GROMACS .gro file of C-alpha atoms in nm:
model
  368
    1MET     CA    1  -7.392   2.539   0.356
    2THR     CA    2  -7.521   2.848   0.155
    3THR     CA    3  -7.803   2.767  -0.085
    4PRO     CA    4  -7.721   2.874  -0.440
    5PRO     CA    5  -7.957   3.134  -0.598
    6ASP     CA    6  -8.208   3.002  -0.845
    7GLY     CA    7  -8.121   2.979  -1.206
    8ASP     CA    8  -7.846   2.773  -1.360
    9GLY     CA    9  -7.633   3.071  -1.456
   10ASP     CA   10  -7.636   3.212  -1.104
   11GLY     CA   11  -7.586   2.874  -0.963
   12VAL     CA   12  -7.272   2.812  -1.175
   13ARG     CA   13  -7.132   3.140  -1.088
   14HIS     CA   14  -7.209   3.077  -0.720
   15ALA     CA   15  -7.040   2.739  -0.722
   16ALA     CA   16  -6.727   2.886  -0.878
   17GLN     CA   17  -6.712   3.171  -0.623
   18THR     CA   18  -6.759   2.924  -0.344
   19LEU     CA   19  -6.468   2.716  -0.470
   20ARG     CA   20  -6.243   3.016  -0.511
   21ALA     CA   21  -6.334   3.156  -0.151
   22ALA     CA   22  -6.245   2.810  -0.009
   23SER     CA   23  -5.910   2.830  -0.186
   24ALA     CA   24  -5.857   3.192  -0.063
   25ALA     CA   25  -5.906   3.076   0.291
   26LEU     CA   26  -5.623   2.819   0.280
   27PRO     CA   27  -5.336   3.059   0.372
   28ASP     CA   28  -5.509   3.164   0.711
   29SER     CA   29  -5.586   2.808   0.782
   30ALA     CA   30  -5.237   2.705   0.720
   31ASP     CA   31  -5.111   2.995   0.961
   32GLN     CA   32  -5.316   2.867   1.230
   33LEU     CA   33  -5.241   2.498   1.184
   34ASP     CA   34  -4.870   2.547   1.182
   35ALA     CA   35  -4.871   2.764   1.483
   36ARG     CA   36  -5.056   2.488   1.655
   37VAL     CA   37  -4.820   2.239   1.557
   38ARG     CA   38  -4.511   2.445   1.649
   39GLY     CA   39  -4.641   2.508   1.994
   40ILE     CA   40  -4.703   2.134   2.052
   41VAL     CA   41  -4.362   2.047   1.884
   42GLU     CA   42  -4.153   2.301   2.092
   43GLY     CA   43  -4.338   2.225   2.410
   44ALA     CA   44  -4.234   1.840   2.374
   45ALA     CA   45  -3.885   1.915   2.259
   46GLY     CA   46  -3.847   2.171   2.541
   47ASP     CA   47  -3.949   1.926   2.797
   48VAL     CA   48  -3.694   1.682   2.673
   49GLU     CA   49  -3.423   1.937   2.675
   50LYS     CA   50  -3.505   2.011   3.032
   51ALA     CA   51  -3.467   1.659   3.120
   52ALA     CA   52  -3.141   1.655   2.946
   53ARG     CA   53  -3.007   1.929   3.140
   54ARG     CA   54  -3.094   1.753   3.453
   55VAL     CA   55  -2.910   1.444   3.365
   56ALA     CA   56  -2.599   1.621   3.226
   57ALA     CA   57  -2.385   1.611   3.536
   58ALA     CA   58  -2.463   1.232   3.611
   59ARG     CA   59  -2.465   1.074   3.245
   60ALA     CA   60  -2.330   1.253   2.938
   61ASP     CA   61  -2.436   0.983   2.702
   62GLY     CA   62  -2.796   1.015   2.847
   63GLN     CA   63  -2.790   1.373   2.789
   64GLN     CA   64  -2.679   1.321   2.429
   65GLU     CA   65  -2.952   1.066   2.379
   66LEU     CA   66  -3.230   1.315   2.501
   67LEU     CA   67  -3.085   1.602   2.297
   68GLU     CA   68  -3.121   1.375   1.981
   69THR     CA   69  -3.458   1.298   2.076
   70ALA     CA   70  -3.563   1.673   2.095
   71HIS     CA   71  -3.401   1.717   1.760
   72GLU     CA   72  -3.610   1.430   1.607
   73ILE     CA   73  -3.938   1.573   1.763
   74ARG     CA   74  -3.860   1.904   1.576
   75LEU     CA   75  -3.784   1.720   1.257
   76ALA     CA   76  -4.102   1.546   1.284
   77GLY     CA   77  -4.271   1.879   1.310
   78THR     CA   78  -4.096   2.006   0.982
   79ARG     CA   79  -4.241   1.687   0.819
   80MET     CA   80  -4.589   1.760   0.940
   81THR     CA   81  -4.584   2.121   0.802
   82ALA     CA   82  -4.436   1.980   0.488
   83ALA     CA   83  -4.715   1.743   0.466
   84ARG     CA   84  -4.968   2.018   0.536
   85GLU     CA   85  -4.804   2.246   0.263
   86ASP     CA   86  -4.833   1.955   0.021
   87ALA     CA   87  -5.209   1.892   0.095
   88PHE     CA   88  -5.302   2.251   0.089
   89ALA     CA   89  -5.132   2.311  -0.242
   90GLU     CA   90  -5.309   2.007  -0.380
   91VAL     CA   91  -5.647   2.146  -0.254
   92ALA     CA   92  -5.589   2.486  -0.402
   93HIS     CA   93  -5.493   2.345  -0.723
   94VAL     CA   94  -5.794   2.112  -0.761
   95LEU     CA   95  -6.031   2.394  -0.619
   96GLY     CA   96  -5.908   2.653  -0.878
   97GLU     CA   97  -5.906   2.407  -1.169
   98TYR     CA   98  -6.282   2.297  -1.099
   99ALA     CA   99  -6.376   2.668  -1.036
  100ASP     CA  100  -6.225   2.749  -1.392
  101GLU     CA  101  -6.411   2.452  -1.556
  102ILE     CA  102  -6.740   2.406  -1.355
  103GLY     CA  103  -6.920   2.658  -1.589
  104ALA     CA  104  -6.861   2.454  -1.897
  105LEU     CA  105  -6.925   2.128  -1.703
  106LEU     CA  106  -7.296   2.243  -1.591
  107ARG     CA  107  -7.380   2.414  -1.930
  108PRO     CA  108  -7.303   2.177  -2.199
  109ALA     CA  109  -7.414   2.252  -2.551
  110ASP     CA  110  -7.744   2.102  -2.676
  111GLY     CA  111  -7.715   1.727  -2.712
  112GLU     CA  112  -7.362   1.718  -2.589
  113VAL     CA  113  -7.286   1.477  -2.296
  114PRO     CA  114  -7.116   1.657  -2.008
  115ARG     CA  115  -6.765   1.554  -1.993
  116VAL     CA  116  -6.594   1.418  -1.674
  117ILE     CA  117  -6.282   1.601  -1.589
  118SER     CA  118  -6.023   1.438  -1.381
  119ILE     CA  119  -5.777   1.687  -1.218
  120GLN     CA  120  -5.446   1.554  -1.091
  121PRO     CA  121  -5.222   1.809  -0.914
  122PRO     CA  122  -4.861   1.763  -0.986
  123ALA     CA  123  -4.665   1.570  -0.730
  124PRO     CA  124  -4.423   1.754  -0.513
  125PRO     CA  125  -4.039   1.740  -0.580
  126GLU     CA  126  -3.850   1.462  -0.383
  127SER     CA  127  -3.717   1.588  -0.048
  128MET     CA  128  -3.350   1.595  -0.005
  129GLU     CA  129  -3.173   1.552   0.336
  130THR     CA  130  -2.783   1.580   0.289
  131THR     CA  131  -2.524   1.513   0.568
  132ALA     CA  132  -2.274   1.751   0.713
  133HIS     CA  133  -2.017   1.534   0.538
  134ASP     CA  134  -2.198   1.588   0.217
  135ALA     CA  135  -2.166   1.960   0.269
  136ALA     CA  136  -1.790   1.927   0.354
  137VAL     CA  137  -1.741   1.764   0.024
  138VAL     CA  138  -1.934   2.038  -0.147
  139GLN     CA  139  -1.708   2.303   0.042
  140GLN     CA  140  -1.395   2.134  -0.108
  141HIS     CA  141  -1.533   2.183  -0.476
  142LEU     CA  142  -1.659   2.533  -0.446
  143PRO     CA  143  -1.549   2.769  -0.737
  144ASP     CA  144  -1.210   2.946  -0.670
  145ALA     CA  145  -1.140   3.300  -0.738
  146ALA     CA  146  -1.040   3.246  -1.101
  147ALA     CA  147  -1.365   3.049  -1.169
  148GLN     CA  148  -1.567   3.350  -1.010
  149ARG     CA  149  -1.380   3.596  -1.227
  150ARG     CA  150  -1.461   3.378  -1.540
  151ALA     CA  151  -1.827   3.376  -1.429
  152ILE     CA  152  -1.840   3.763  -1.382
  153ASN     CA  153  -1.677   3.803  -1.721
  154GLN     CA  154  -1.926   3.580  -1.897
  155VAL     CA  155  -2.206   3.784  -1.743
  156VAL     CA  156  -2.058   4.111  -1.851
  157ALA     CA  157  -2.045   3.991  -2.210
  158GLN     CA  158  -2.416   3.956  -2.208
  159PHE     CA  159  -2.469   4.327  -2.186
  160PRO     CA  160  -2.519   4.566  -2.473
  161PRO     CA  161  -2.153   4.706  -2.566
  162LYS     CA  162  -2.250   5.055  -2.429
  163LEU     CA  163  -2.343   4.912  -2.090
  164GLN     CA  164  -2.033   4.668  -2.048
  165ALA     CA  165  -1.813   4.908  -1.894
  166LEU     CA  166  -2.054   5.011  -1.607
  167ALA     CA  167  -2.149   4.624  -1.549
  168ARG     CA  168  -1.786   4.548  -1.509
  169THR     CA  169  -1.731   4.806  -1.244
  170LEU     CA  170  -2.046   4.710  -1.060
  171LEU     CA  171  -1.998   4.326  -1.074
  172PHE     CA  172  -1.631   4.340  -0.991
  173GLY     CA  173  -1.672   4.607  -0.708
  174ARG     CA  174  -1.541   4.515  -0.355
  175SER     CA  175  -1.895   4.530  -0.220
  176SER     CA  176  -2.049   4.280  -0.476
  177HIS     CA  177  -2.120   3.906  -0.448
  178ALA     CA  178  -2.403   3.888  -0.687
  179VAL     CA  179  -2.231   3.638  -0.912
  180GLN     CA  180  -2.019   3.488  -0.647
  181ARG     CA  181  -2.325   3.371  -0.450
  182HIS     CA  182  -2.607   3.362  -0.711
  183GLY     CA  183  -2.415   3.313  -1.031
  184HIS     CA  184  -2.473   3.059  -1.322
  185HIS     CA  185  -2.139   2.887  -1.222
  186LEU     CA  186  -2.278   2.739  -0.909
  187ARG     CA  187  -2.434   2.395  -0.869
  188ARG     CA  188  -2.747   2.269  -0.733
  189GLU     CA  189  -2.521   2.106  -0.456
  190ASP     CA  190  -2.403   2.444  -0.360
  191GLN     CA  191  -2.733   2.578  -0.306
  192VAL     CA  192  -2.870   2.285  -0.094
  193ALA     CA  193  -2.571   2.288   0.122
  194ARG     CA  194  -2.620   2.671   0.178
  195VAL     CA  195  -2.988   2.621   0.284
  196GLN     CA  196  -2.939   2.305   0.489
  197TRP     CA  197  -2.593   2.370   0.642
  198ARG     CA  198  -2.542   2.758   0.591
  199LEU     CA  199  -2.246   2.694   0.364
  200ASP     CA  200  -2.153   3.014   0.184
  201PRO     CA  201  -2.121   2.930  -0.209
  202ALA     CA  202  -1.878   3.207  -0.230
  203GLY     CA  203  -1.629   3.053   0.011
  204VAL     CA  204  -1.588   3.380   0.183
  205ASP     CA  205  -1.763   3.311   0.525
  206LEU     CA  206  -1.595   3.059   0.757
  207TRP     CA  207  -1.771   2.706   0.758
  208GLN     CA  208  -1.627   2.407   0.931
  209LEU     CA  209  -1.741   2.066   1.024
  210GLN     CA  210  -1.583   1.986   1.360
  211ALA     CA  211  -1.466   1.649   1.469
  212ASP     CA  212  -1.741   1.610   1.728
  213GLY     CA  213  -2.005   1.648   1.411
  214THR     CA  214  -2.090   2.007   1.508
  215VAL     CA  215  -2.087   2.274   1.226
  216SER     CA  216  -1.999   2.626   1.252
  217SER     CA  217  -2.080   2.897   0.986
  218GLN     CA  218  -1.951   3.251   1.052
  219ARG     CA  219  -1.924   3.557   0.859
  220TRP     CA  220  -1.575   3.754   0.832
  221ASP     CA  221  -1.679   3.980   1.128
  222GLY     CA  222  -1.764   3.696   1.348
  223GLU     CA  223  -2.129   3.696   1.314
  224GLN     CA  224  -2.334   3.406   1.226
  225HIS     CA  225  -2.390   3.350   0.850
  226GLN     CA  226  -2.745   3.402   0.809
  227VAL     CA  227  -2.943   3.193   0.551
  228GLY     CA  228  -3.310   3.177   0.520
  229THR     CA  229  -3.527   2.874   0.410
  230THR     CA  230  -3.440   2.926   0.051
  231GLY     CA  231  -3.116   2.960  -0.163
  232GLY     CA  232  -3.085   2.992  -0.538
  233HIS     CA  233  -2.885   3.120  -0.835
  234TYR     CA  234  -2.952   3.205  -1.195
  235THR     CA  235  -2.875   2.937  -1.438
  236SER     CA  236  -2.711   3.116  -1.717
  237ALA     CA  237  -2.478   3.411  -1.764
  238ALA     CA  238  -2.767   3.570  -1.982
  239ALA     CA  239  -3.007   3.515  -1.695
  240VAL     CA  240  -2.774   3.688  -1.438
  241ALA     CA  241  -2.761   3.993  -1.659
  242LYS     CA  242  -3.116   4.012  -1.736
  243PRO     CA  243  -3.242   4.216  -1.425
  244LEU     CA  244  -2.908   4.429  -1.415
  245ILE     CA  245  -2.962   4.516  -1.788
  246ALA     CA  246  -3.315   4.622  -1.720
  247LEU     CA  247  -3.210   4.854  -1.452
  248LEU     CA  248  -2.909   4.996  -1.638
  249THR     CA  249  -3.121   5.060  -1.963
  250ALA     CA  250  -3.369   5.252  -1.740
  251ALA     CA  251  -3.085   5.447  -1.563
  252GLY     CA  252  -2.824   5.533  -1.825
  253ARG     CA  253  -2.504   5.399  -1.956
  254THR     CA  254  -2.256   5.570  -1.719
  255GLN     CA  255  -2.202   5.554  -1.347
  256ALA     CA  256  -2.309   5.935  -1.321
  257ASP     CA  257  -2.632   5.845  -1.489
  258LEU     CA  258  -2.687   5.552  -1.243
  259ASP     CA  259  -2.609   5.779  -0.948
  260ARG     CA  260  -2.867   6.037  -1.030
  261TYR     CA  261  -3.126   5.768  -1.113
  262LEU     CA  262  -3.071   5.587  -0.766
  263ASP     CA  263  -3.041   5.911  -0.577
  264ALA     CA  264  -3.398   6.004  -0.701
  265LYS     CA  265  -3.534   5.661  -0.590
  266ALA     CA  266  -3.332   5.638  -0.255
  267LYS     CA  267  -3.464   5.990  -0.132
  268GLY     CA  268  -3.156   6.027   0.114
  269ARG     CA  269  -3.107   5.660   0.208
  270SER     CA  270  -2.780   5.486   0.178
  271ARG     CA  271  -2.914   5.158   0.081
  272ILE     CA  272  -3.166   5.070  -0.186
  273LYS     CA  273  -3.348   4.767  -0.299
  274ILE     CA  274  -3.471   4.737  -0.674
  275PHE     CA  275  -3.729   4.470  -0.696
  276LEU     CA  276  -3.833   4.365  -1.051
  277PRO     CA  277  -4.120   4.150  -1.164
  278PRO     CA  278  -4.028   3.889  -1.416
  279ALA     CA  279  -4.240   4.066  -1.700
  280ASP     CA  280  -3.967   4.362  -1.672
  281THR     CA  281  -3.670   4.124  -1.688
  282GLY     CA  282  -3.771   3.849  -1.914
  283ILE     CA  283  -3.693   3.578  -1.643
  284THR     CA  284  -3.834   3.250  -1.698
  285PRO     CA  285  -3.854   2.945  -1.484
  286GLU     CA  286  -3.549   2.802  -1.679
  287ASP     CA  287  -3.360   3.109  -1.559
  288VAL     CA  288  -3.360   3.035  -1.186
  289TYR     CA  289  -3.278   2.737  -0.961
  290THR     CA  290  -3.424   2.743  -0.600
  291ALA     CA  291  -3.362   2.504  -0.320
  292ARG     CA  292  -3.640   2.558  -0.055
  293ALA     CA  293  -3.745   2.421   0.263
  294PRO     CA  294  -4.104   2.255   0.233
  295GLY     CA  295  -4.368   2.357   0.492
  296THR     CA  296  -4.215   2.717   0.530
  297ASP     CA  297  -4.508   2.893   0.370
  298THR     CA  298  -4.578   3.028   0.699
  299ASP     CA  299  -4.393   3.205   0.979
  300SER     CA  300  -4.441   2.915   1.219
  301GLY     CA  301  -4.322   2.662   0.977
  302GLN     CA  302  -4.007   2.885   0.900
  303ARG     CA  303  -3.931   2.910   1.263
  304MET     CA  304  -3.968   2.540   1.325
  305TRP     CA  305  -3.757   2.448   1.029
  306LYS     CA  306  -3.486   2.684   1.132
  307ARG     CA  307  -3.467   2.552   1.473
  308ALA     CA  308  -3.431   2.209   1.339
  309ARG     CA  309  -3.164   2.308   1.124
  310GLU     CA  310  -2.976   2.451   1.448
  311GLY     CA  311  -3.021   2.126   1.588
  312SER     CA  312  -2.845   1.951   1.305
  313MET     CA  313  -2.577   2.202   1.310
  314ASP     CA  314  -2.526   2.140   1.675
  315GLY     CA  315  -2.453   1.767   1.590
  316TRP     CA  316  -2.788   1.620   1.710
  317GLY     CA  317  -2.892   1.443   1.377
  318ASP     CA  318  -2.989   1.488   1.021
  319PRO     CA  319  -3.108   1.828   0.890
  320PRO     CA  320  -3.476   1.914   0.784
  321ALA     CA  321  -3.544   1.867   0.431
  322VAL     CA  322  -3.518   2.074   0.119
  323ARG     CA  323  -3.670   2.043  -0.241
  324ASP     CA  324  -3.609   2.190  -0.575
  325TYR     CA  325  -3.873   2.473  -0.624
  326ASP     CA  326  -3.988   2.670  -0.922
  327THR     CA  327  -3.992   3.016  -0.764
  328VAL     CA  328  -4.097   3.195  -1.080
  329THR     CA  329  -4.409   2.993  -1.138
  330LEU     CA  330  -4.497   2.901  -0.769
  331GLY     CA  331  -4.390   3.202  -0.578
  332ARG     CA  332  -4.664   3.437  -0.431
  333HIS     CA  333  -4.478   3.750  -0.520
  334PRO     CA  334  -4.162   3.665  -0.713
  335GLY     CA  335  -3.904   3.893  -0.851
  336SER     CA  336  -3.538   3.994  -0.905
  337LEU     CA  337  -3.389   4.166  -0.603
  338ILE     CA  338  -3.092   4.408  -0.660
  339ILE     CA  339  -2.950   4.576  -0.371
  340LEU     CA  340  -2.713   4.870  -0.392
  341VAL     CA  341  -2.530   5.105  -0.137
  342ASN     CA  342  -2.332   5.422  -0.137
  343ARG     CA  343  -2.153   5.648   0.110
  344PRO     CA  344  -2.157   6.020   0.118
  345HIS     CA  345  -1.992   6.180  -0.184
  346GLN     CA  346  -1.934   5.821  -0.346
  347SER     CA  347  -2.091   5.646  -0.620
  348TRP     CA  348  -2.355   5.368  -0.585
  349ARG     CA  349  -2.203   5.025  -0.550
  350LEU     CA  350  -2.370   4.683  -0.622
  351VAL     CA  351  -2.415   4.443  -0.338
  352THR     CA  352  -2.624   4.160  -0.480
  353SER     CA  353  -2.872   4.041  -0.720
  354TYR     CA  354  -3.068   3.731  -0.702
  355PHE     CA  355  -3.426   3.604  -0.742
  356MET     CA  356  -3.658   3.556  -0.475
  357ASP     CA  357  -4.020   3.523  -0.362
  358ASP     CA  358  -4.172   3.782  -0.116
  359PRO     CA  359  -4.498   3.613  -0.006
  360GLU     CA  360  -4.559   3.870   0.263
  361HIS     CA  361  -4.524   4.165   0.002
  362GLN     CA  362  -4.256   4.322   0.220
  363MET     CA  363  -4.133   4.494  -0.100
  364THR     CA  364  -4.299   4.686  -0.390
  365TYR     CA  365  -4.226   4.619  -0.742
  366THR     CA  366  -3.991   4.896  -0.862
  367GLU     CA  367  -4.110   5.099  -1.172
  368LEU     CA  368  -3.820   5.145  -1.385
   0.00000   0.00000   0.00000
C-alpha cells in the first residue's frame, strides 16, 4: 500500500486518486477474469460434447442428455460473468461516490461533526429468460406492413415541414429498415425475442420454431440473421426523428444537398456511418429502450453468451438471460448510429438508424 503524502490536503487528494485508479483498473480485471471463466467453461462443455459424440451411435437419449449438460455448463458461465459484471459495477459506483465525497468528509468545517455517508448502488434489473414458445407468440403479433407504414408516417410528421419530403424518401426507401426494426411501434417483447432468439422484429427474415424444439433464423439470402448481445428501439416517433433531424439540418433540405454533404464525408466510400452523441441529437434515457445480455461488457463474456444462445436455438435448453438496460446513461460510448449507402451515379439511401453503445470506441462521433 502506498503511504499518502504528509498534510491533510495532500492525503485527501491521494485517497481520492487511489479510489479512482482502482475503479479505472476494473475493466482490465474484468477482461482477464472473464477470459479465464470462458476457458474453463468451454473446456468442460467441450469434454461433455466429445462424450456425446462417442455415445451417439449407441444411445440417442444419452447423447441428448450430454448435450443438454454441456449447454447448462455454458449457461452457468453466462451467470458467472453476469454476477461479475454486477459486482464490478457496484464496486465502481461505490469507489466513484467515495472519491467524490471523501474530501468533504475529511475536511469538515470548524465545529462540524463529520457526517457518515452510506452509498447504496442501484440494484440491477431483473433478468429475463423467455422460451422459444414465447418468441413464437411474439412472432405472431409483430407489426404488419400497414402498421409499419403508419409508424413511418408518424416519424415523418415530427420533422420540420421543409425536411419532411426528404425524410419520407429516406424512411420509405427500399433499403431502409430504420423504423421497421428500431421504431417506436415495437414492444419490449419484440426486442427481447430479437436478442435471445434472433427474431427479426420487422418480420422480414425467416424465423421458425421447429417441432423438435430447434429454432432457425435466416436472412432473405439464406445467411444467418446476425444479432449481437443487445437490441433496442426508440420509444416515440419524436425520438426516432431526433438523430435524422440533426443530420438533415446540417446537410440541407434536398436530396442533392444531402448527397453533397455525404460525398464530402464518405471520401469515395459507398457506405457511411454517422455516429452522433446524445448532446447533438437531444436523445434522453426516456427516448430509448434496450434489451441487453448481462455479463457481456467483455469480449469473452460476449462470446460465451452467444455460444450459449446457439445451444438454446439448437434445442438444448433455456436461453441465457437478458435485462432492460439504460444505454444512454450507462453506456461507455453511447450514440445514435445512422447508416447510409449509395451506388455510382445514384443518391445516398438510408439503411438504418438506431441507438447503441460502442464500448471499444470503434466509431468516432461525427461532427455535423
